[in-house]
GROMACS .gro file of C-alpha atoms in nm:
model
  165
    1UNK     CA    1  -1.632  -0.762   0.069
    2UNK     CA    2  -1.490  -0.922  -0.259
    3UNK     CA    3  -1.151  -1.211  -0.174
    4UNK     CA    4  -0.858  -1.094  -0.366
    5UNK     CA    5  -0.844  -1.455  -0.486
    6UNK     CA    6  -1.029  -1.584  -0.794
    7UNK     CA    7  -1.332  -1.777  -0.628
    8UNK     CA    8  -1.574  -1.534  -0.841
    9UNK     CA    9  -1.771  -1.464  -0.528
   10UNK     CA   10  -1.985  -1.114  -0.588
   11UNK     CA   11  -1.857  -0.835  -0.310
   12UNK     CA   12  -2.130  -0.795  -0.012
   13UNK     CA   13  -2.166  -1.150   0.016
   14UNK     CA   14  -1.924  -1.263   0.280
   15UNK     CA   15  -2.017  -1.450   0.590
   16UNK     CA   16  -2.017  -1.089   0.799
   17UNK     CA   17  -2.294  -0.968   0.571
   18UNK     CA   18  -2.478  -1.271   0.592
   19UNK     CA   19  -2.438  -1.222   0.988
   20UNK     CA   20  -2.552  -0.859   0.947
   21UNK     CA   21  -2.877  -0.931   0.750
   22UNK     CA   22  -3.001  -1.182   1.030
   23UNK     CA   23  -2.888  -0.977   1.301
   24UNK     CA   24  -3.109  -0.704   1.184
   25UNK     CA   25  -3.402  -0.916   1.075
   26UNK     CA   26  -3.375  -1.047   1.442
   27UNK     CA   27  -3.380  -0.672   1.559
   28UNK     CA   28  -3.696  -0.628   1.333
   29UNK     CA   29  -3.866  -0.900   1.470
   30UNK     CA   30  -3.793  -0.806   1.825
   31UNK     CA   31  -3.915  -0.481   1.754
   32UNK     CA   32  -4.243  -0.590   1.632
   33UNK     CA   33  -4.307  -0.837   1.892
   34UNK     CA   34  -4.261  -0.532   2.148
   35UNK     CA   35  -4.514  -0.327   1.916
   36UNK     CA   36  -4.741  -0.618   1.900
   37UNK     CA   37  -4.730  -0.644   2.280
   38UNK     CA   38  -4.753  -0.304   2.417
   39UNK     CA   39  -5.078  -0.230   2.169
   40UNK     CA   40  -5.226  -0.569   2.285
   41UNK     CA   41  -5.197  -0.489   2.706
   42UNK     CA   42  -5.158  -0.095   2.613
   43UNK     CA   43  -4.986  -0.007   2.922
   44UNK     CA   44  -4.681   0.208   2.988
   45UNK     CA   45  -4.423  -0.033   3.034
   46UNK     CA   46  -4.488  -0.236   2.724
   47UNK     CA   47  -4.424   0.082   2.502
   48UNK     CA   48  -4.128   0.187   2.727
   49UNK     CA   49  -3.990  -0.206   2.545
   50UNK     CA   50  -4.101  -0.058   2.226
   51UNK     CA   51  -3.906   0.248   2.240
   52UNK     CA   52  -3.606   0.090   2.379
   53UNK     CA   53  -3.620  -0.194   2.077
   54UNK     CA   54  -3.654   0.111   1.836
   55UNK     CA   55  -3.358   0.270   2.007
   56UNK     CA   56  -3.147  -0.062   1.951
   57UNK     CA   57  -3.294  -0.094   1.611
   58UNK     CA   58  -3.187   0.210   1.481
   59UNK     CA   59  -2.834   0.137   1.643
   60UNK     CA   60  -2.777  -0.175   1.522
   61UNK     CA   61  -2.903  -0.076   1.190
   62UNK     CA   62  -2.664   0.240   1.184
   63UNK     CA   63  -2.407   0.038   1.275
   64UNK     CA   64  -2.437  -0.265   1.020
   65UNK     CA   65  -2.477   0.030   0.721
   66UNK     CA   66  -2.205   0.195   0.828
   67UNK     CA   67  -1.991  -0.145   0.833
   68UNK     CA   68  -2.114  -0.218   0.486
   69UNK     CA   69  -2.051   0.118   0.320
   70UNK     CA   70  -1.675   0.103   0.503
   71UNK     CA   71  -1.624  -0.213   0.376
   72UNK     CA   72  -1.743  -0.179  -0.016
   73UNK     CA   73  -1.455   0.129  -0.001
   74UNK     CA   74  -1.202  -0.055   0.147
   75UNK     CA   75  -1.299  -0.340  -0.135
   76UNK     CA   76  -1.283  -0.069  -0.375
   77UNK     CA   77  -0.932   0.026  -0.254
   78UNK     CA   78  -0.774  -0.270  -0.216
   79UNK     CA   79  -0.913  -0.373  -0.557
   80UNK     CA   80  -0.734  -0.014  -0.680
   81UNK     CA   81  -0.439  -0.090  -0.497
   82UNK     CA   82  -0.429  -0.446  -0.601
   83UNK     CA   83  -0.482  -0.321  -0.997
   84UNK     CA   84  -0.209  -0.094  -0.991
   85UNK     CA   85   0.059  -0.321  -0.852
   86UNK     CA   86   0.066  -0.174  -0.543
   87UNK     CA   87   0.059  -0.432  -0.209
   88UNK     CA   88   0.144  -0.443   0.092
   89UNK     CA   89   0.388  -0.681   0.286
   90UNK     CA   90   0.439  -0.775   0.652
   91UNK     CA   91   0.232  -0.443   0.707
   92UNK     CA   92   0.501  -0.229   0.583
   93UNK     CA   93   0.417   0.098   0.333
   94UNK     CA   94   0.307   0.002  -0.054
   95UNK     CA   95   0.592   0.088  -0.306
   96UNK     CA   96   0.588   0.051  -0.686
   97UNK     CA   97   0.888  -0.079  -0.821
   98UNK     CA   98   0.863  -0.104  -1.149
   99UNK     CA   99   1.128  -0.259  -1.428
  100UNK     CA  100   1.290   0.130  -1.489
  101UNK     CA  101   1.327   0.179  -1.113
  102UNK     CA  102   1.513  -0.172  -1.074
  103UNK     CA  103   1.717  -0.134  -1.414
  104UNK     CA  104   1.831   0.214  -1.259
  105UNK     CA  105   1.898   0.041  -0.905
  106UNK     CA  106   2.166  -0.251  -1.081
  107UNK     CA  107   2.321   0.037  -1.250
  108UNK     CA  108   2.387   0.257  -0.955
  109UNK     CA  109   2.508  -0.024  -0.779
  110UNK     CA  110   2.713  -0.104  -1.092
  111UNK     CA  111   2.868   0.254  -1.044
  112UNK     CA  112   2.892   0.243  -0.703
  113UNK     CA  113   3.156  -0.101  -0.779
  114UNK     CA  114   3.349   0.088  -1.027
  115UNK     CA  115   3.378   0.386  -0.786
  116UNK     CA  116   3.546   0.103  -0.496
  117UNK     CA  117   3.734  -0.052  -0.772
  118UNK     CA  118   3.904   0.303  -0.852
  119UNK     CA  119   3.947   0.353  -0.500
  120UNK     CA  120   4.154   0.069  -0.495
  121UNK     CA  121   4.361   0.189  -0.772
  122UNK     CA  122   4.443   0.512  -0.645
  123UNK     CA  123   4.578   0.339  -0.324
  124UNK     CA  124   4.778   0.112  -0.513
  125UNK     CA  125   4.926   0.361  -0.750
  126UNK     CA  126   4.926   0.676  -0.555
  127UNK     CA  127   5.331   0.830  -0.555
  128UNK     CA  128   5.443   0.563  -0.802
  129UNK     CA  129   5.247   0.617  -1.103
  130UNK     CA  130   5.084   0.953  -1.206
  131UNK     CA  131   4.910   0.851  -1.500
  132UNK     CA  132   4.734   0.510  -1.349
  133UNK     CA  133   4.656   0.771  -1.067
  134UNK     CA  134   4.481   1.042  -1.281
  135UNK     CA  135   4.297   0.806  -1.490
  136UNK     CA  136   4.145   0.623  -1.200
  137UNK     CA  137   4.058   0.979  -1.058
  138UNK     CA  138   3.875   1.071  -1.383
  139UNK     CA  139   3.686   0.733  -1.418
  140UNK     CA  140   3.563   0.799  -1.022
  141UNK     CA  141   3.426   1.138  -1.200
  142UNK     CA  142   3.288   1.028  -1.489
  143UNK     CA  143   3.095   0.728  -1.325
  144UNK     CA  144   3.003   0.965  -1.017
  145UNK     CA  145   2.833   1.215  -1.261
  146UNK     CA  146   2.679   0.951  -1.432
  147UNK     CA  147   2.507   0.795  -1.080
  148UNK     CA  148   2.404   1.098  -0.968
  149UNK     CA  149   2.259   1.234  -1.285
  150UNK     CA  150   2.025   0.841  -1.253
  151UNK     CA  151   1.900   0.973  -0.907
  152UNK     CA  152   1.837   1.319  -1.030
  153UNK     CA  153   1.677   1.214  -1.331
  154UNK     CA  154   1.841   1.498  -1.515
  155UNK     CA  155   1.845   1.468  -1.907
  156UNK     CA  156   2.218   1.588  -1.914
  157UNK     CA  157   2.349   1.306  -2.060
  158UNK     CA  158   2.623   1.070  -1.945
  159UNK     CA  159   2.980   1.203  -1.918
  160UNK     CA  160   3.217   1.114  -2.178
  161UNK     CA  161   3.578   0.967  -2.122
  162UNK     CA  162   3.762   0.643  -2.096
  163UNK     CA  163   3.670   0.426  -1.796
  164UNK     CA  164   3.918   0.152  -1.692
  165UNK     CA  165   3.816  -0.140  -1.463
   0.00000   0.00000   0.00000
C-alpha cells in the first residue's frame, strides 16, 4: 500500500508485503520438502504431511491475495479520497467544505446577528416608537428571506428594502 506522504515509494511494497512474499515462499518450501519426503519413504503418513502442507498452502496463499487485492483498493480509495479533498479526522465522517460553502456559512451567521440585533430593537422600542418598531420588523424579514433563500439555494433573489443596524 502506497504512504500518503511524499517518500515516492511504489504501492505493494510495504513491509506487510515483503512479510507476505516470504511467508509464502516459506509455505512453498515446506510444501516441497513434504513432497520430497513422502515420494522418497512412499508411505501413507508422509503424503497425509503433503496434503495437509497443500491444505495450508492454499490457505495462506488465499489469504495473502486476498490481503493484497483489499489493500491496492483501499490505496486506490484513499488516494481518491485524498485527491478530492476529502479526509477524515479523529475518525469522524469525510465532508467537503469548500470556499462557497464557508462564504455562505459567514453570511448566515452574518444574518443570523442582524436578526438578534433587531430583536433588540423591537424590545427597546416596542409602545414608544412605531416607526423604529416597524422598520426593525421589516429588516428581521428581509434578512430572514435572504438566509433562508442561502440554505435553500433558491435563485429568487435577495429581498429588497432598507436594513438598519
Amino acid at each position: 500500500m502506497q504512504s500518503l506522504g511524499s517518500t515516492g515509494r511504489p504501492a505493494g511494497r510495504g513491509i506487510s508485503m515483503r512479510m507476505g512474499s516470504a511467508g509464502m515462499a516459506v509455505m512453498l518450501v515446506v510444501f516441497l520438502v513434504a513432497v520430497v519426503f513422502a515420494a522418497n519413504e512412499n508411505d501413507v503418513v508422509g503424503w497425509l504431511v503433503v496434503i495437509i502442507s497443500l491444505g495450508w498452502l492454499l490457505v495462506f496463499s488465499f489469504v495473502v491475495f486476498s490481503l493484497r487485492s483489499a489493500a491496492r483498493r483501499a490505496a486506490v480509495k484513499i488516494n481518491e479520497a485524498h485527491r478530492s479533498g476529502m479526509g477524515t479526522a479523529g475518525g469522524q465522517d469525510a465532508r467537503v467544505f469548500d470556499e462557497a460553502t464557508l462564504v455562505r456559512d459567514k453570511k448566515l451567521d452574518h444574518s443570523f446577528k442582524i436578526v438578534q440585533v433587531q430583536v433588540g430593537v423591537v424590545r427597546e422600542y416596542l409602545g414608544s416608537d412605531e416607526v423604529m418598531v416597524e422598520r426593525a420588523l421589516e429588516t428581521i424579514e428581509i434578512t430572514s428571506h435572504n438566509a433562508r433563500s442561502m440554505m435553500k439555494g433558491n435563485d429568487d433573489g435577495p429581498v429588497e428594502g432598507t436594513v438598519i443596524d
